[in-house]
Short mmCIF file of C-alpha atoms in Angstrom, two decimals:
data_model
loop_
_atom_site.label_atom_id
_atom_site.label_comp_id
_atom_site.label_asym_id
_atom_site.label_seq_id
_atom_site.Cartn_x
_atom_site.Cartn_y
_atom_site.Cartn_z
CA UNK A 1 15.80 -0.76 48.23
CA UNK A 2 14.82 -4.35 47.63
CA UNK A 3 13.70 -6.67 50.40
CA UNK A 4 13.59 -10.38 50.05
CA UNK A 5 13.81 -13.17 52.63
CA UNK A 6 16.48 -15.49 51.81
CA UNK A 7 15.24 -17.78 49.07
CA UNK A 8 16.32 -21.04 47.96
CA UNK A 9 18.72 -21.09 44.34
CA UNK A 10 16.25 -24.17 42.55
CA UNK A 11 12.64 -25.32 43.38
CA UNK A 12 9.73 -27.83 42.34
CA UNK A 13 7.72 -26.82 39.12
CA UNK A 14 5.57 -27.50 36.36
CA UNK A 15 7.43 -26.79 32.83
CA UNK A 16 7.85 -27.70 29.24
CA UNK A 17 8.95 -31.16 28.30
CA UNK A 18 10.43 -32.18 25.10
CA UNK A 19 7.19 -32.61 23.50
CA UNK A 20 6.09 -29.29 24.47
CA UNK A 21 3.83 -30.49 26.91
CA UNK A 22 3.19 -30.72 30.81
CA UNK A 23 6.10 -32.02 32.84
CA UNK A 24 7.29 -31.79 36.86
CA UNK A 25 10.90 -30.89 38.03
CA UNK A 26 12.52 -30.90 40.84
CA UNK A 27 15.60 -28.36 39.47
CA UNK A 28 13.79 -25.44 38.32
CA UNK A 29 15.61 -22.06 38.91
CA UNK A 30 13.99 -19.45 41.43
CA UNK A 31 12.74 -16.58 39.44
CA UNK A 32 15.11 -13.37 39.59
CA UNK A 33 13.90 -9.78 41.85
CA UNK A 34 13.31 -7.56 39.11
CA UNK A 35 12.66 -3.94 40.45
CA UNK A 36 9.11 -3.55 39.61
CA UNK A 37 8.30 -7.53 41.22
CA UNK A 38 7.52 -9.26 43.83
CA UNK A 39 8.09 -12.94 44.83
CA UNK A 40 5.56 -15.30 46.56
CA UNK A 41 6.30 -18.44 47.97
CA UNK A 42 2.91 -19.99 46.35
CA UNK A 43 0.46 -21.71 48.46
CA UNK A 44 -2.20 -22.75 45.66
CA UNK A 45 -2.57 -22.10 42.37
CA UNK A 46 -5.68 -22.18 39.53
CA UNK A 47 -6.24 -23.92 36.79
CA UNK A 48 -7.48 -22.17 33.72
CA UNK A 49 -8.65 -23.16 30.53
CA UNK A 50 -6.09 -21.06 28.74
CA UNK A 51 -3.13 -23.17 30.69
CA UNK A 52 -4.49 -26.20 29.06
CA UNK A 53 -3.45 -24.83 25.63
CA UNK A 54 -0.22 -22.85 26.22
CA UNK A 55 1.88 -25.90 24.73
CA UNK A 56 3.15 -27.06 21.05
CA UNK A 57 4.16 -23.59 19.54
CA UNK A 58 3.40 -21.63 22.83
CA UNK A 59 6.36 -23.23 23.97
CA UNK A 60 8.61 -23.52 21.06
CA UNK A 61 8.51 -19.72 20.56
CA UNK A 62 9.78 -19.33 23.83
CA UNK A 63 12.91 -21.27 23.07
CA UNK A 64 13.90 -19.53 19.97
CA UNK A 65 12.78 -15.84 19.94
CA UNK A 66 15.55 -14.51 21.90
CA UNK A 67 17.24 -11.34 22.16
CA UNK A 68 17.45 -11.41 18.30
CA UNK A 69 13.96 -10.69 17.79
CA UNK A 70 13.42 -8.67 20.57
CA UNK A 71 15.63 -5.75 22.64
CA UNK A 72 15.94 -8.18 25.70
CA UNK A 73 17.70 -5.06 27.36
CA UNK A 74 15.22 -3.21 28.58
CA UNK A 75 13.95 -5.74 32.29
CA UNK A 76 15.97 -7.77 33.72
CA UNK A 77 13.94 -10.70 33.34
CA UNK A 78 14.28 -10.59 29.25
CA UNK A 79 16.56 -12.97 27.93
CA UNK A 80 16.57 -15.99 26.06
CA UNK A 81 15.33 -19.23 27.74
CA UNK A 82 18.13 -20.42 29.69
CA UNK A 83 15.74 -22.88 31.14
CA UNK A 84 12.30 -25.03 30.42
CA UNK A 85 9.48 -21.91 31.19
CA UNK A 86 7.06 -22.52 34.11
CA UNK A 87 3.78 -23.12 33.53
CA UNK A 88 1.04 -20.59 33.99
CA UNK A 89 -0.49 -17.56 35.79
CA UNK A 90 -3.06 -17.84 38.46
CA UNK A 91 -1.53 -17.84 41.87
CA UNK A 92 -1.62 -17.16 45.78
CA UNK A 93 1.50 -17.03 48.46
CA UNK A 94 2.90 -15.34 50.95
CA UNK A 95 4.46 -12.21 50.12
CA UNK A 96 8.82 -13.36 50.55
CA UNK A 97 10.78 -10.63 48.08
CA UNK A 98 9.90 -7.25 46.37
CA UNK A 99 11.51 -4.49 44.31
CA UNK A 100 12.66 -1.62 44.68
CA UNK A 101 10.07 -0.08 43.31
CA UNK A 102 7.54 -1.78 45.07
CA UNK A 103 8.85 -1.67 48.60
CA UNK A 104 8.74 2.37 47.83
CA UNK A 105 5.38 2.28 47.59
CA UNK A 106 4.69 1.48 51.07
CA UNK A 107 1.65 -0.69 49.59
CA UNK A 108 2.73 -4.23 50.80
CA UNK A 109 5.05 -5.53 53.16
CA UNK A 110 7.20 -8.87 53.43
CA UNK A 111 4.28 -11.97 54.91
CA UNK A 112 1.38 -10.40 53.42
CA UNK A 113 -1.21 -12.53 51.61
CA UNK A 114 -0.72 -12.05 47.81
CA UNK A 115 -2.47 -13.05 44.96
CA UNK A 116 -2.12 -12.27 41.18
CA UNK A 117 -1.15 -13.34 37.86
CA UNK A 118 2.18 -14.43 37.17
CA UNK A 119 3.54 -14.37 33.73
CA UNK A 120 3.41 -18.12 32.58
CA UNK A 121 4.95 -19.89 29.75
CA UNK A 122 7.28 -17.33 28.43
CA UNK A 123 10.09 -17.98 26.60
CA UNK A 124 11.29 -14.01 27.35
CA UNK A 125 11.09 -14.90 31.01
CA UNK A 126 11.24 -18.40 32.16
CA UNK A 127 10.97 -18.45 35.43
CA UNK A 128 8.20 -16.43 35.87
CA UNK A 129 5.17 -18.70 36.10
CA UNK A 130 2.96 -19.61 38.61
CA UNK A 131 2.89 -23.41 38.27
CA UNK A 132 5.96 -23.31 40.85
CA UNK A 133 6.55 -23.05 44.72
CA UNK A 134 8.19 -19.53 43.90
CA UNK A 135 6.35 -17.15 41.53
CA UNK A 136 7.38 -13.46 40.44
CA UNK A 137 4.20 -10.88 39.63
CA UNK A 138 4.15 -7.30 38.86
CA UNK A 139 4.22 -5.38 41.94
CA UNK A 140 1.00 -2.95 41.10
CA UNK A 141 -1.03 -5.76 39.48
CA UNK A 142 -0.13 -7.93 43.17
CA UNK A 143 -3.22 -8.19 45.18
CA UNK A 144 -3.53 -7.88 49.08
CA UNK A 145 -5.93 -10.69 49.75
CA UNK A 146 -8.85 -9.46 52.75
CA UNK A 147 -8.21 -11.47 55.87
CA UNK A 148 -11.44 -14.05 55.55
CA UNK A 149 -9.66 -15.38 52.60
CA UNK A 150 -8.19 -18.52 51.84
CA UNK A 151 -4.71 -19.39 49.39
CA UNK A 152 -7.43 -21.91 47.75
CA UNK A 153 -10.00 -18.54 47.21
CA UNK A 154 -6.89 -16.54 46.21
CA UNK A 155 -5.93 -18.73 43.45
CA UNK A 156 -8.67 -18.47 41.21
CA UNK A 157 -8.87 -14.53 41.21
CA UNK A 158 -6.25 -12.91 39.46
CA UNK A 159 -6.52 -13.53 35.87
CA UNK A 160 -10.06 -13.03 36.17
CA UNK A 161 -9.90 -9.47 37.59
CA UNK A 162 -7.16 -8.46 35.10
CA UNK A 163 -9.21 -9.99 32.04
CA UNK A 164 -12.18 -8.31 32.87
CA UNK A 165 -11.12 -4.69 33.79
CA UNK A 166 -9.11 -4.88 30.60
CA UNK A 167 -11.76 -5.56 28.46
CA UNK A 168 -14.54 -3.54 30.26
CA UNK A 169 -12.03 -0.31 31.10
CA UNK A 170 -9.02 -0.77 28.40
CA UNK A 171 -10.93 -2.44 25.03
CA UNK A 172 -14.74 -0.77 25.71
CA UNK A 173 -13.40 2.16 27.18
CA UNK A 174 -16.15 2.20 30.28
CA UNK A 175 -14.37 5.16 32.43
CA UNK A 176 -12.69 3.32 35.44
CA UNK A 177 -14.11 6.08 37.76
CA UNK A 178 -17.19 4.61 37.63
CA UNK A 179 -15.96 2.00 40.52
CA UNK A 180 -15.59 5.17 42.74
CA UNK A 181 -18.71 7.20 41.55
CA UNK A 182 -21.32 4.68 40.08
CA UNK A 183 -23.65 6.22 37.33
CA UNK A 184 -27.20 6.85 38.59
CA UNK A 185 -30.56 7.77 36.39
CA UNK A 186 -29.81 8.77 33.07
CA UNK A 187 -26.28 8.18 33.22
CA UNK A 188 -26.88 4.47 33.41
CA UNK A 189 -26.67 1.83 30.29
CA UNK A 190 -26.72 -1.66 29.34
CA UNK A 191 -23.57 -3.88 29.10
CA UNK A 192 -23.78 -7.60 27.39
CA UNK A 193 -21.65 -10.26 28.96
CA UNK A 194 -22.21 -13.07 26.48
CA UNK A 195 -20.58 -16.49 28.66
CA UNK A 196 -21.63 -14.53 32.18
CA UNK A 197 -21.24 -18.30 33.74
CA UNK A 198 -17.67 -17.74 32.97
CA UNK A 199 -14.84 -17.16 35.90
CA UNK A 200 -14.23 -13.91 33.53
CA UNK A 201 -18.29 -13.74 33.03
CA UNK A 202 -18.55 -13.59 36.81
CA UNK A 203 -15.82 -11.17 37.42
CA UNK A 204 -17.18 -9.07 34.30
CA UNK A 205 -20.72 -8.66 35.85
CA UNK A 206 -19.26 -7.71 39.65
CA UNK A 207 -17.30 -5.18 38.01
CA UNK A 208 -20.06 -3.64 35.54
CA UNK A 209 -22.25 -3.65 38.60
CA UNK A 210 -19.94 -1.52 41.09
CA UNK A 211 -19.94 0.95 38.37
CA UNK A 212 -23.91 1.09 38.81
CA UNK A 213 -24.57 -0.12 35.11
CA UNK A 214 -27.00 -2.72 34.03
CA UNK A 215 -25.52 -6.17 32.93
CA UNK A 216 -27.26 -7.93 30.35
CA UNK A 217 -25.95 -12.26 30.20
CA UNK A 218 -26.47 -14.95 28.31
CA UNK A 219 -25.48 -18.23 29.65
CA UNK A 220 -27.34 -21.51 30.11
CA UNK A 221 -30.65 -21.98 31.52
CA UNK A 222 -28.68 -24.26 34.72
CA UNK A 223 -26.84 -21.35 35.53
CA UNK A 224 -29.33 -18.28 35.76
CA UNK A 225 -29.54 -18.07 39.58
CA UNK A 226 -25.55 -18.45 39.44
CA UNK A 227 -25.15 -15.25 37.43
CA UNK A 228 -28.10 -13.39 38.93
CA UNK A 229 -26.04 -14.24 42.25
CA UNK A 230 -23.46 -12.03 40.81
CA UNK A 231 -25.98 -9.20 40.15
CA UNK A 232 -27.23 -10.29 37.08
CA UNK A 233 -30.02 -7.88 35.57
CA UNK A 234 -31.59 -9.94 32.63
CA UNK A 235 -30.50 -13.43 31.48
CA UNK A 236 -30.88 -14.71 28.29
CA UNK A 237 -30.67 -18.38 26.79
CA UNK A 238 -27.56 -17.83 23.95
CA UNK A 239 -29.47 -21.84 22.98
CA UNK A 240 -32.48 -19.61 21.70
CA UNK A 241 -31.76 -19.07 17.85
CA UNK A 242 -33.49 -15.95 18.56
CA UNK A 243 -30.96 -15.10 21.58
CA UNK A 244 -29.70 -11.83 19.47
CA UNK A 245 -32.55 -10.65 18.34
CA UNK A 246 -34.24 -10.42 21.84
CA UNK A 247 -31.20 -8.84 23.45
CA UNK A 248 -31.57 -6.06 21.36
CA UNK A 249 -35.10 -6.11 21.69
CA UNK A 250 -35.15 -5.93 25.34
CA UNK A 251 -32.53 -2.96 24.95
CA UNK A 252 -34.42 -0.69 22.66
CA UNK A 253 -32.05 -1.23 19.88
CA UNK A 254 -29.38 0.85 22.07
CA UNK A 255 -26.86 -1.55 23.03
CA UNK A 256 -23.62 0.11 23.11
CA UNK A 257 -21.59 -2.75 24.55
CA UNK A 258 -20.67 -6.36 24.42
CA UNK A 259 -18.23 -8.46 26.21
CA UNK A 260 -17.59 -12.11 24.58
CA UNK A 261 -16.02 -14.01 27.12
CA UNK A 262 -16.18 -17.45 24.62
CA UNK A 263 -15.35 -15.95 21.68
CA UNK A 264 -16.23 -18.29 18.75
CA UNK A 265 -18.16 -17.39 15.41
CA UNK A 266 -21.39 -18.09 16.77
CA UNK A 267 -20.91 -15.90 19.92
CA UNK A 268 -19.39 -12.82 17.69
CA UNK A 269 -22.85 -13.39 15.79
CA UNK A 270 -25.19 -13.27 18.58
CA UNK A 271 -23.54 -10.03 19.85
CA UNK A 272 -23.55 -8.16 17.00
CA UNK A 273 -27.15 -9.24 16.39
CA UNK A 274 -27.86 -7.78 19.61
CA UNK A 275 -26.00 -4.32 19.40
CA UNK A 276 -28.46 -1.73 18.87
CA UNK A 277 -28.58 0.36 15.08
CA UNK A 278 -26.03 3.18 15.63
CA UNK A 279 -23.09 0.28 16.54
CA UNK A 280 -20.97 0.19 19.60
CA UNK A 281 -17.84 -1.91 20.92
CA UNK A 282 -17.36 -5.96 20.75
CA UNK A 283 -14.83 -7.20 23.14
CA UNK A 284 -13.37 -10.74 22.72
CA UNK A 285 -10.99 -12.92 24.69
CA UNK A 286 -9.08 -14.48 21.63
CA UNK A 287 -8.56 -13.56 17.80
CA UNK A 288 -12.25 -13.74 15.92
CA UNK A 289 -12.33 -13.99 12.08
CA UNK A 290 -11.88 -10.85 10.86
CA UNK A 291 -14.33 -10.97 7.94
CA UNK A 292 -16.63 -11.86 10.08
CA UNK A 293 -15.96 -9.12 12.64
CA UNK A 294 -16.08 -6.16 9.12
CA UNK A 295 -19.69 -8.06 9.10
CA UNK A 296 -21.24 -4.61 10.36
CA UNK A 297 -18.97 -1.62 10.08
CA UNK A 298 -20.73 0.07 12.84
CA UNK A 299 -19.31 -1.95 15.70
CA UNK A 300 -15.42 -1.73 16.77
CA UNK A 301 -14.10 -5.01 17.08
CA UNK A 302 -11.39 -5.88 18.91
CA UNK A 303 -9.80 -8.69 21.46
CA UNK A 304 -7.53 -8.29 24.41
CA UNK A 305 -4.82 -10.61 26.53
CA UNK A 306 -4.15 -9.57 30.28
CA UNK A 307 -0.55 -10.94 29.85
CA UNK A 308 -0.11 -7.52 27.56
CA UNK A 309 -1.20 -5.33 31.15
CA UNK A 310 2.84 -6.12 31.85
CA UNK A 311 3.98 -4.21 28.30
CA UNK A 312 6.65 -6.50 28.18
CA UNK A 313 7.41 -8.30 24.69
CA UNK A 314 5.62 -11.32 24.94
CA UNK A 315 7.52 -14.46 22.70
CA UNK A 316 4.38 -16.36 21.65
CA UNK A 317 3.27 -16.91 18.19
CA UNK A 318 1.57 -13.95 16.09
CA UNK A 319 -1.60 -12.40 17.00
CA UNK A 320 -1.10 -13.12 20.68
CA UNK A 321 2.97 -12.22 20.69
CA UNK A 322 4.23 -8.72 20.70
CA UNK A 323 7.17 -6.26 21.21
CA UNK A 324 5.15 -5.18 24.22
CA UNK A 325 2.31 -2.99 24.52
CA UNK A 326 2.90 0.35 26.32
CA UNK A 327 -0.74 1.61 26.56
CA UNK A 328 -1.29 -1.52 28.22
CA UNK A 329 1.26 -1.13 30.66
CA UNK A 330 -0.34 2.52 31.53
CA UNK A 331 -4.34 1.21 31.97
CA UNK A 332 -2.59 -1.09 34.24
CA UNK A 333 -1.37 1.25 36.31
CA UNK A 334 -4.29 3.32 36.13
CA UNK A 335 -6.84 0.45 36.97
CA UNK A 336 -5.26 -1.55 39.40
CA UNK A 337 -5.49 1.41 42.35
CA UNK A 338 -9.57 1.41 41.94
CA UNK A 339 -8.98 -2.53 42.42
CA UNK A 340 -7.08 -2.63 45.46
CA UNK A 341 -9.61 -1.15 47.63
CA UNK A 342 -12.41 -2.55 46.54
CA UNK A 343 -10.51 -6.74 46.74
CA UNK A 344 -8.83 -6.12 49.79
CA UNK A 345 -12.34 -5.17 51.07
CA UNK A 346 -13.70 -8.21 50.09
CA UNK A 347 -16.24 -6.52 47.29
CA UNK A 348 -14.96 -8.65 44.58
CA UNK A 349 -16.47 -12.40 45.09
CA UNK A 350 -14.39 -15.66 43.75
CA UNK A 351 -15.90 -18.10 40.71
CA UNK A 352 -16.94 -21.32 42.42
CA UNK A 353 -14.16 -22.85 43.50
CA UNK A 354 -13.40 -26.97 43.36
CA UNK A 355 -10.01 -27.91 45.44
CA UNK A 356 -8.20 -30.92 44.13
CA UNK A 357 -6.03 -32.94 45.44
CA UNK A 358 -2.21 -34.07 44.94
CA UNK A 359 -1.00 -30.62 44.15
CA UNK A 360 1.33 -30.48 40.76
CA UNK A 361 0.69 -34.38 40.40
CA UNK A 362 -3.59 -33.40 40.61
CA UNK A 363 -2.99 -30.27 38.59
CA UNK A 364 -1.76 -32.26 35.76
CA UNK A 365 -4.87 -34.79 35.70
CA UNK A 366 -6.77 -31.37 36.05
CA UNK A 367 -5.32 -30.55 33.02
CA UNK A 368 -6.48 -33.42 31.23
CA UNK A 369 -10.23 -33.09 32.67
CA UNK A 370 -10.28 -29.70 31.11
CA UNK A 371 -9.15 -30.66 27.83
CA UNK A 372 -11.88 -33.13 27.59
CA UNK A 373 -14.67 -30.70 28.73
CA UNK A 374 -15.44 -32.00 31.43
CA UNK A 375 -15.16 -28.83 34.24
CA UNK A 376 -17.71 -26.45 33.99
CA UNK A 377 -18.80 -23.69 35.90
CA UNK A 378 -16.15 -23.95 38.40
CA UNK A 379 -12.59 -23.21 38.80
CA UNK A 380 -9.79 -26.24 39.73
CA UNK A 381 -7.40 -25.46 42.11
CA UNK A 382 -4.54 -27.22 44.02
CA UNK A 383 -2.41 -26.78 47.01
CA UNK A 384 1.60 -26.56 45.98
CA UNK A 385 2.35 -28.17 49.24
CA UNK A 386 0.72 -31.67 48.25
CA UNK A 387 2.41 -34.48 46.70
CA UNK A 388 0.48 -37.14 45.43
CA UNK A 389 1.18 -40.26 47.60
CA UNK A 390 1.90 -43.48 45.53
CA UNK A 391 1.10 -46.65 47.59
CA UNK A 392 3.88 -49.39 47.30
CA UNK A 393 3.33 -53.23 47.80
CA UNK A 394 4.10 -54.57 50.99
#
C-alpha cells in the first residue's frame, strides 16, 4: 500500500504567469500520490539551461491540450491543467510519500535522501515540477543519494544521469551491461562526447568510462584538465576548423559513436566529420536540421529528451511533445537498476556546483544570468528553504 507522511493541501512554487513566464506563489496545489511516485519535500533544486526556455508555447500547450488530444485516463496525474504548472526538473528532498508500487519494492523507505528529475512544466500534470517545496518523481528513476552527500550536490544530478544513459544506452545502443562487466582489449572502442565540459558532457564521460570504453571530447582549451578529471582520454579543441578531421584521424577512421551534447549545425558537422568511413550513430540533445543530418547516409541520426524515460504523453509543442513513448518507459526500467548501485556508492561525481542564494527569489535572477550566457561550466543551485530578505527603511 501507499505510505505518505501527512502533507500539507497548497505550498510555495515557481509557475507560469500570464505572460508565460517565471512567477512565485504562495497557493500552489501539492502534487497528487500516483502509484508508481514518490513525493519529496525538496531541499534544493538545479538550475538548467533547458528551464530557462520552457516558457511562451511550452506553457501554453500545457493549458490547452487536454484530455481531448490525449487519453488522460490512463495515470492519475493526466488531466487538463487545473492549475499554473510548476516549473522544472532537477531536484533533492527528503523522501515524505510513495506508491504503491514503490513501497513494494522494498527499495526506499519514508526519510531517505532522494534525488531525481521531476516532470516540470507540464500542462498533462501540473503539479509535478520541481521548482516547488513538494515534488513528485517516478519511483524507479528516484535516486538514493550516498551518505557524504549534500541536498545542494543532489540537485544538480538527476537530469544529467537520465540524459546521458539515454543517449549513450537508449539512442547509441551501447549495451547497459557494460556498467557491470566493462569491455577489456579488443572489446574496447572510442566514444565522442562533443560539449564534454557540459553537466551532461561530464556525466556522459563517467558513464562511458565505467563501461571501460575510451571517451574521445572536445571542449575548450580552459576546460581540458576539467574533463580529463572526469576520465577524459583525448581532448580536442572543437575552435580548431580542423577539429573533425583530427578526431577521425586520431581514431583510424573507425569512429562508431558520437554524443552532441550542444547540438547546433556546427556541432552536427564536426561529428559527422569525425565518424569514421563505414558510418555509425549521432546522438543529439534537441531537434537538428534534418537535411543536414541526410548529409551522410551512413550515420543514424537521431535526438532524445529524458522527460520521454516516464512514457507518459508529454503536452509540449511538436517534435518534443508526444502521446508517450513506451520503449522509453522500458530502457528506463532497464537502466536505472545498473544506476542505483553505482550513485548510491558514490561512483557517479556531480558537475561543479555554484550555490546561490535567496532560494526561488535567487533562482529567478539565476534564470536571467543563464539567459544572458553568462554561467558556464558550472551548475546553479538554490536552497527551497531561503527567502530572499528585503531590507525596509527605518
Amino acid at each position: 500500500m501507499a505510505v505518505s507522511l501527512d502533507l500539507p493541501k497548497t505550498q510555495r512554487a515557481i509557475v507560469a504567469n500570464d505572460k508565460l513566464d517565471y512567477c512565485i506563489r504562495d497557493d500552489v496545489p501539492v502534487p497528487k500520490l500516483a502509484d508508481d511516485c514518490v513525493i519529496i519535500k525538496t531541499e534544493a533544486v538545479g538550475l538548467n539551461p533547458v528551464d530557462t526556455k520552457m516558457v511562451g508555447p511550452f506553457v501554453a500547450s500545457g493549458a490547452t491540450y487536454g484530455v481531448s488530444q490525449i487519453d488522460a485516463g490512463t495515470h492519475p496525474l493526466l488531466h487538463p491543467m487545473s492549475s499554473p504548472p510548476v516549473h522544472q526538473i532537477d531536484c533533492a528532498g527528503v523522501l515524505v510519500a510513495m506508491g504503491k508500487d514503490v513501497a513494494a519494492t522494498g527499495r526506499l523507505k519514508l526519510g531517505d535522501r532522494i534525488c531525481g528529475s521531476a516532470d516540470g512544466m507540464e500542462g498533462l500534470r501540473p503539479q509535478s515540477g520541481a521548482f516547488a517545496e513538494y515534488a513528485s518523481m517516478d519511483g524507479g528513476m528516484a535516486l538514493k543519494m550516498p551518505d557524504d552527500m549534500t541536498f545542494e550536490t543532489g540537485a544538480g544530478m538527476g537530469l544529467r544521469i537520465a540524459t546521458a544513459g539515454m543517449a549513450i544506452f537508449h539512442s547509441m545502443g551501447i549495451s547497459p551491461e557494460l556498467l557491470k562487466k566493462p569491455a577489456s582489449g579488443d572489446e574496447v572502442f572510442d566514444v565522442l562526447v562533443y560539449g564534454a565540459a557540459t553537466s551532461t558532457g561530464t556525466m556522459a564521460i563517467q558513464l562511458l568510462k565505467l563501461c571501460g570504453l575510451r571517451v574521445i571530447t572536445t571542449c575548450s582549451p580552459r576546460n581540458f584538465e576539467l574533463v580529463r578529471s572526469y576520465g577524459a582520454d583525448v581532448c580536442f579543441d572543437y575552435n580548431s576548423p580542423t577539429c573533425g578531421e583530427d578526431i577521425r584521424a586520431y581514431c583510424h577512421n573507425a569512429l562508431d559513436y558520437a554524443l552532441d551534447c550542444i547540438t547546433e549545425e556546427s556541432t552536427l558537422k564536426i561529428c559527422y566529420q569525425a565518424i569514421g568511413r563505414l558510418g555509425g550513430k549521432y546522438c543529439g540533445l534537441e531537434p537538428y536540421p534534418e537535411e543536414k543530418a541526410a548529409s551522410r547516409r551512413a550515420v543514424e541520426a537521431d535526438w532524445i529528451l529524458a522527460t520521454w524515460m516516464r512514457g507518459l504523453p508529454i503536452s509540449w509543442p511538436e517534435p518534443f511533445g508526444n502521446a508517450g513513448k513506451p520503449e522509453c518507459r522500458e530502457f528506463a526500467a532497464h537502466f536505472f537498476p545498473h544506476i542505483h548501485p553505482l550513485f548510491t556508492s558514490g561512483k557517479l561525481r556531480p558537475h561543479p556546483t555554484r550555490v546561490e542564494p535567496n532560494g526561488f527569489e535567487g533562482l529567478l535572477d539565476g534564470v536571467g544570468l543563464i539567459r544572458k550566457g553568462v554561467i558556464r561550466g558550472q551548475k546553479l543551485v538554490y536552497r527551497t528553504a531561503e527567502r530572499r530578505v528585503v531590507a525596509t527603511a527605518a
